[in-house]
PDB file of C-alpha atoms in Angstrom:
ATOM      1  CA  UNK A   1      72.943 -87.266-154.517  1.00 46.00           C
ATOM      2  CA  UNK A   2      76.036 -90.047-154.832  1.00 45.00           C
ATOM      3  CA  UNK A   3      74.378 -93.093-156.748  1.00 46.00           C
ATOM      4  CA  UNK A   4      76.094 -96.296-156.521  1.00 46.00           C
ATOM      5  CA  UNK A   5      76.392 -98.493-159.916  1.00 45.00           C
ATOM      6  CA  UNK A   6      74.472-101.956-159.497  1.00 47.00           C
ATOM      7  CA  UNK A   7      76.990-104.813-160.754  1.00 46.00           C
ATOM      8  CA  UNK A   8      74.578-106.740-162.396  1.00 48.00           C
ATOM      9  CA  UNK A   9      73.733-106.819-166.250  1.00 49.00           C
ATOM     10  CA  UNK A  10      71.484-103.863-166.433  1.00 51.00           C
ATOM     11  CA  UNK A  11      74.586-101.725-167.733  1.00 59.00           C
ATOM     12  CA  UNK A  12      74.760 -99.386-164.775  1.00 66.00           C
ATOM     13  CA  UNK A  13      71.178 -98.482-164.025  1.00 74.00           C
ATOM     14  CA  UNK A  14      69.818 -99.350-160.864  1.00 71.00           C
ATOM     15  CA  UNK A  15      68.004-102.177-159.893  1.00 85.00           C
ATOM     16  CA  UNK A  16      64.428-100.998-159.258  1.00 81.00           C
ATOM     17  CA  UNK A  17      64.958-102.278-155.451  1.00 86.00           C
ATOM     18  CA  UNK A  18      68.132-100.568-155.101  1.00 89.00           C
ATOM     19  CA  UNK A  19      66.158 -97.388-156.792  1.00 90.00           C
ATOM     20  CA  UNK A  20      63.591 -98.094-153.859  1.00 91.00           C
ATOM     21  CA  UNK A  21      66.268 -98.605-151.257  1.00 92.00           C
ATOM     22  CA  UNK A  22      68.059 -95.538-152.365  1.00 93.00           C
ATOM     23  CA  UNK A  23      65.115 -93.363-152.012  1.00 93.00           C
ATOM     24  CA  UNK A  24      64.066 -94.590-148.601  1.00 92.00           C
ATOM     25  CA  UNK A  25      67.344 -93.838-147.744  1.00 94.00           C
ATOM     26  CA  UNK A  26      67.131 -90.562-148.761  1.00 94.00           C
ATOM     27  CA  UNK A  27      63.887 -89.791-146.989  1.00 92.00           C
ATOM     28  CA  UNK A  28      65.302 -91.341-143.674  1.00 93.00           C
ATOM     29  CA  UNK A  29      67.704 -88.899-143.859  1.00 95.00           C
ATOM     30  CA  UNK A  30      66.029 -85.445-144.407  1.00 93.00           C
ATOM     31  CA  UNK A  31      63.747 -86.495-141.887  1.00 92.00           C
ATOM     32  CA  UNK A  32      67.060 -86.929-139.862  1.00 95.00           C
ATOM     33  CA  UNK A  33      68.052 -83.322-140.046  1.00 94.00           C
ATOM     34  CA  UNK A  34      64.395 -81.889-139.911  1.00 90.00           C
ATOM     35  CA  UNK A  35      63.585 -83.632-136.714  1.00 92.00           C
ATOM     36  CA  UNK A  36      67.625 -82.052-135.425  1.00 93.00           C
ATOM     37  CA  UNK A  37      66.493 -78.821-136.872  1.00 89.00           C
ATOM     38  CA  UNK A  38      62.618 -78.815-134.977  1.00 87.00           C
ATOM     39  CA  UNK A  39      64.917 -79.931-131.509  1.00 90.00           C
ATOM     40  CA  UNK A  40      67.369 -76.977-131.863  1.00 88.00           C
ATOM     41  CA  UNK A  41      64.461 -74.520-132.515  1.00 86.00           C
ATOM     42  CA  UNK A  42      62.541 -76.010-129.900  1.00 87.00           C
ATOM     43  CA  UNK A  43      65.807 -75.726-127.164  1.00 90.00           C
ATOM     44  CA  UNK A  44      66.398 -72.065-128.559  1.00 89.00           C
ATOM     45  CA  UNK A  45      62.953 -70.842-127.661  1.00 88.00           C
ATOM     46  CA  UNK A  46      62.664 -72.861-124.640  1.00 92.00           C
ATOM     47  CA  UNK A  47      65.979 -70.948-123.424  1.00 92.00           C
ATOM     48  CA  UNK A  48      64.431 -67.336-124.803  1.00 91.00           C
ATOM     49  CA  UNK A  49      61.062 -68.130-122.502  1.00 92.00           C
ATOM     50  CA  UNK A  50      63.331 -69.011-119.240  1.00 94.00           C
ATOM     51  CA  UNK A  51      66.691 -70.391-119.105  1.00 95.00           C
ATOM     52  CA  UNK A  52      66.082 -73.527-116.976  1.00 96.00           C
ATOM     53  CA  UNK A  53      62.967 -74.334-119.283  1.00 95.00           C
ATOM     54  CA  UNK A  54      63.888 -77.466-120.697  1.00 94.00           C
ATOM     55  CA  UNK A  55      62.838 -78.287-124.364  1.00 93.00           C
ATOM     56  CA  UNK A  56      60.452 -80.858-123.130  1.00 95.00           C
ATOM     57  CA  UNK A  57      58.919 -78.231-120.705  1.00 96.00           C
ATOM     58  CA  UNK A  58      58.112 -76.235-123.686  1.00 94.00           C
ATOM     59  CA  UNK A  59      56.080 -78.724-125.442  1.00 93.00           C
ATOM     60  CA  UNK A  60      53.475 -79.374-121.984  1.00 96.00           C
ATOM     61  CA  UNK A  61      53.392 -75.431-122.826  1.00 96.00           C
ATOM     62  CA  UNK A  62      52.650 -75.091-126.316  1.00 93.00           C
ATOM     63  CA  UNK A  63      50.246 -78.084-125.720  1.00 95.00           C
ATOM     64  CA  UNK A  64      48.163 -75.939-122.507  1.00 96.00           C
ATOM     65  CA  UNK A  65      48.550 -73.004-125.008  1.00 93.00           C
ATOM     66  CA  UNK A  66      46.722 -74.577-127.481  1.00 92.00           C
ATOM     67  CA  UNK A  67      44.258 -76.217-125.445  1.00 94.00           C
ATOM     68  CA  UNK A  68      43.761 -74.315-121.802  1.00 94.00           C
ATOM     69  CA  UNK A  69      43.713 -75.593-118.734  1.00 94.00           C
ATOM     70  CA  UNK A  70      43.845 -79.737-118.990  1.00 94.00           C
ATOM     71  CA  UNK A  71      44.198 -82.644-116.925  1.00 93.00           C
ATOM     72  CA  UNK A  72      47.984 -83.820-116.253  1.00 93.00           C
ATOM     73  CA  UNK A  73      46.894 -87.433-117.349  1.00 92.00           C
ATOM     74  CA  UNK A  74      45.329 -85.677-120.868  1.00 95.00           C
ATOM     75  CA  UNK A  75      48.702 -83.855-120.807  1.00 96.00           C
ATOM     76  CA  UNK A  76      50.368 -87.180-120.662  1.00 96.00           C
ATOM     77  CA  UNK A  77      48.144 -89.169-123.135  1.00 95.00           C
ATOM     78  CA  UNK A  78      48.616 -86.399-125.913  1.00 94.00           C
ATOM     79  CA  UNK A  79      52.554 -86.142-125.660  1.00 95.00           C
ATOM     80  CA  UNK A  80      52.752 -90.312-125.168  1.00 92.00           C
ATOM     81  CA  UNK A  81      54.959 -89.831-122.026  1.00 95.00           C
ATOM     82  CA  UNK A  82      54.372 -91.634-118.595  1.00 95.00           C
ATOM     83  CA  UNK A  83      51.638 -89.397-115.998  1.00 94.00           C
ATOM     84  CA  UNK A  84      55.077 -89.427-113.479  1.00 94.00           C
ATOM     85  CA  UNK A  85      57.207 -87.497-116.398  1.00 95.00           C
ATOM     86  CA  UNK A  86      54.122 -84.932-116.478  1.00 96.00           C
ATOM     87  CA  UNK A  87      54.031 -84.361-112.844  1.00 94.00           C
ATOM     88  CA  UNK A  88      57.566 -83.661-112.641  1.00 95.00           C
ATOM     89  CA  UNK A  89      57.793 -81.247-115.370  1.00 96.00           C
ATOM     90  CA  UNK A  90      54.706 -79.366-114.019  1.00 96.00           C
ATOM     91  CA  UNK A  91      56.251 -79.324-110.362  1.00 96.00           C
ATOM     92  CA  UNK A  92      59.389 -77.844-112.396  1.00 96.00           C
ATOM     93  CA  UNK A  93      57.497 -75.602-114.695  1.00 97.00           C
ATOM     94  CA  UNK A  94      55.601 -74.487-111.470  1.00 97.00           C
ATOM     95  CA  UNK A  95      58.706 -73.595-109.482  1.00 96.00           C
ATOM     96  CA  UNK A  96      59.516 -71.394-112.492  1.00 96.00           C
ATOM     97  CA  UNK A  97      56.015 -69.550-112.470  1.00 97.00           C
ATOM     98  CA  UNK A  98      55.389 -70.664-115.725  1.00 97.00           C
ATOM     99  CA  UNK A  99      52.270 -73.254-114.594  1.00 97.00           C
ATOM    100  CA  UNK A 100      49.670 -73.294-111.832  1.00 96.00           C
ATOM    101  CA  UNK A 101      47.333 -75.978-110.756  1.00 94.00           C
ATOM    102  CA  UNK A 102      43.756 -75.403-110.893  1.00 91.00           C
ATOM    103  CA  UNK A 103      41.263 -77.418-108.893  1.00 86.00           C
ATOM    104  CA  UNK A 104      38.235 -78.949-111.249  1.00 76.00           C
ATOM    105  CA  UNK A 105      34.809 -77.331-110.221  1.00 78.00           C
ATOM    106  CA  UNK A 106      33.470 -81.090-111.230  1.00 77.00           C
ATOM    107  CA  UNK A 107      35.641 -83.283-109.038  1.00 75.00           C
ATOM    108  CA  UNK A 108      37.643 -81.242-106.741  1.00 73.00           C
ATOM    109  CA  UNK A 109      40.290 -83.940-105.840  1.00 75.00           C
ATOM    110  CA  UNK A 110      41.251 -83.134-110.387  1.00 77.00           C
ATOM    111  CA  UNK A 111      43.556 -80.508-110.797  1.00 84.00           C
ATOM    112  CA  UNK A 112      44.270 -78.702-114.561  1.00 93.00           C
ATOM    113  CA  UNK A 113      47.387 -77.645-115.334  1.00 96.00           C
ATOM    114  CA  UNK A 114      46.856 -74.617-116.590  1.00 97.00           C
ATOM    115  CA  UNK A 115      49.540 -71.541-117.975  1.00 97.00           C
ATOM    116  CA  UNK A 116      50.821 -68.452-115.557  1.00 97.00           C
ATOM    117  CA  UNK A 117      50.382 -65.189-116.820  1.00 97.00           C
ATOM    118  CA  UNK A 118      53.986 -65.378-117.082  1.00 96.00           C
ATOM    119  CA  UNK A 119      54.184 -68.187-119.134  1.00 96.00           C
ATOM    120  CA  UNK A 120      51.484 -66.690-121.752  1.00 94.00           C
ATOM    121  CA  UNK A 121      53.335 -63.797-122.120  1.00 93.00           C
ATOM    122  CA  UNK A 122      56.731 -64.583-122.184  1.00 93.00           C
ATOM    123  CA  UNK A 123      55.290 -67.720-125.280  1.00 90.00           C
ATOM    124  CA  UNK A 124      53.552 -64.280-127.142  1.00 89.00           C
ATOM    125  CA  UNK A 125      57.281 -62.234-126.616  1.00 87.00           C
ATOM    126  CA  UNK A 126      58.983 -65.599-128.267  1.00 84.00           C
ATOM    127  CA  UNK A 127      56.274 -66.415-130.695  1.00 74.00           C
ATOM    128  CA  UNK A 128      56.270 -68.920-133.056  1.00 63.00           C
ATOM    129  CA  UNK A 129      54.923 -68.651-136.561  1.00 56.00           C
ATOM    130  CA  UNK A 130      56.531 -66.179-138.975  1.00 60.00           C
ATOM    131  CA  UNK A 131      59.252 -66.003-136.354  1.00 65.00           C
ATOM    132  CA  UNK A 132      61.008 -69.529-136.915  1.00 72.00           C
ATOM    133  CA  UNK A 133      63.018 -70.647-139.384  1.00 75.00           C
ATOM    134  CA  UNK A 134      60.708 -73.555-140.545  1.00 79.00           C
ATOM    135  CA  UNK A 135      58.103 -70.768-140.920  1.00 82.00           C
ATOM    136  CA  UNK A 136      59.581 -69.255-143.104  1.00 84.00           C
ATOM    137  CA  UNK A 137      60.784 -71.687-145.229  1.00 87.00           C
ATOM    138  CA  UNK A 138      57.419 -73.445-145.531  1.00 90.00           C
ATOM    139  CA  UNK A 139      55.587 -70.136-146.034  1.00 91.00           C
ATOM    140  CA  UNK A 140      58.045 -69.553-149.488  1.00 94.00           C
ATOM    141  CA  UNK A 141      56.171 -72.527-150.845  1.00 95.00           C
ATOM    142  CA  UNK A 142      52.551 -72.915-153.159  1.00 96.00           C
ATOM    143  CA  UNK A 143      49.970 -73.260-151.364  1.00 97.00           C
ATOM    144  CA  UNK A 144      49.823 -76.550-153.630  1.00 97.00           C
ATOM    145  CA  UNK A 145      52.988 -78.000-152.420  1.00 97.00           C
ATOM    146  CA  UNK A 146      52.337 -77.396-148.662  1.00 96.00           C
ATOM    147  CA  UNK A 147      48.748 -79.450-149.197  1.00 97.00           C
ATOM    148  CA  UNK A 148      51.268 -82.179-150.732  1.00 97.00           C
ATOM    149  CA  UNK A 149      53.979 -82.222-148.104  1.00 95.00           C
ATOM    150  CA  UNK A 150      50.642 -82.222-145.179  1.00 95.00           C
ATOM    151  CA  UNK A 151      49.026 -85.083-146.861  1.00 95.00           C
ATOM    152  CA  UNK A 152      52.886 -86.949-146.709  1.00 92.00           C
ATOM    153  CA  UNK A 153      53.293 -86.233-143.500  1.00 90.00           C
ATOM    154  CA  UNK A 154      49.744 -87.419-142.550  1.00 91.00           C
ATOM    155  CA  UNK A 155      50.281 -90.680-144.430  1.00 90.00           C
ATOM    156  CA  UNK A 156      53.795 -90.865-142.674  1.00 87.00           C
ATOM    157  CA  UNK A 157      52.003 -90.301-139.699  1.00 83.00           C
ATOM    158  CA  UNK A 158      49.140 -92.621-139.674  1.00 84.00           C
ATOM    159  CA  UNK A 159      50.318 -96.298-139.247  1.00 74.00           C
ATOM    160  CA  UNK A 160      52.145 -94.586-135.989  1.00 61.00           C
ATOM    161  CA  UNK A 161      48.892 -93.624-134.210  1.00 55.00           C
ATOM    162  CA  UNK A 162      47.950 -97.201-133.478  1.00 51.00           C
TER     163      UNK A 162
END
């Protein structure tokens, strides 16, 4: 890490603002490359499940993987995106067999976007867990320090929920 040398009287030490500074720094940008790392494993398997699949695409899927069949709007309220990106990227992951629509026995003028055959197994043939490079990085650590880094990330994460 480069420290810079504060110019006032404290004989070279850091200001504890500067320290502060410094550190959030720091943070802003490992959370930099993690988020380019997550993208460029997230375009990689995108590409291994079908070519055209963009990395967006693979998200509605991991999300209906997860979850089963759900409502585009649901779809759209859990990834934070418009209901008009979510109905083009199912019309696109449709024309790639990799979604169907499914007509709600409750109110049939719903439809669930639910996962193709296809689309399940071609997501098992890429996997995920053990298989990524994250994975495996994480799964080198205690089981102490992954509670730690969780709970950071859940504090990170909370003031951005609402």
């Amino acid at each position: 890490m480069i420290e810079t040398v504060n110019s006032t009287s404290t004989g070279g030490a850091l200001e504890p603002e500067d320290e502060a500074a410094e550190a959030l720094a720091a943070v802003e940008a490992q959370m930099s490359v993690l988020g380019q790392r997550i993208r460029a494993v997230t375009r990689e398997a995108a590409l291994k499940i079908d070519p055209a699949l963009p990395p967006f695409g693979l998200k509605v899927l991991r999300l209906l993987s997860r979850n089963g069949p759900t409502h585009a709007s649901a779809v759209a309220d859990q990834l934070d995106v418009d209901r008009s990106i979510i109905s083009r990227q199912a019309k696109q992951l449709e024309e790639l067999g990799l979604l169907e629509f499914r007509t709600d026995e409750n109110d049939g003028r719903a439809r669930f976007l639910a996962l193709t055959p296809r689309a399940t197994e071609r997501m098992a043939e890429v996997g995920w867990g053990d298989r990524t490079p994250l994975f495996r990085t994480l799964a080198s650590w205690s089981t102490e320090d992954l509670r730690q880094f969780a709970r950071y990330i859940e504090r990170l994460n909370e003031p951005l929920e609402g």
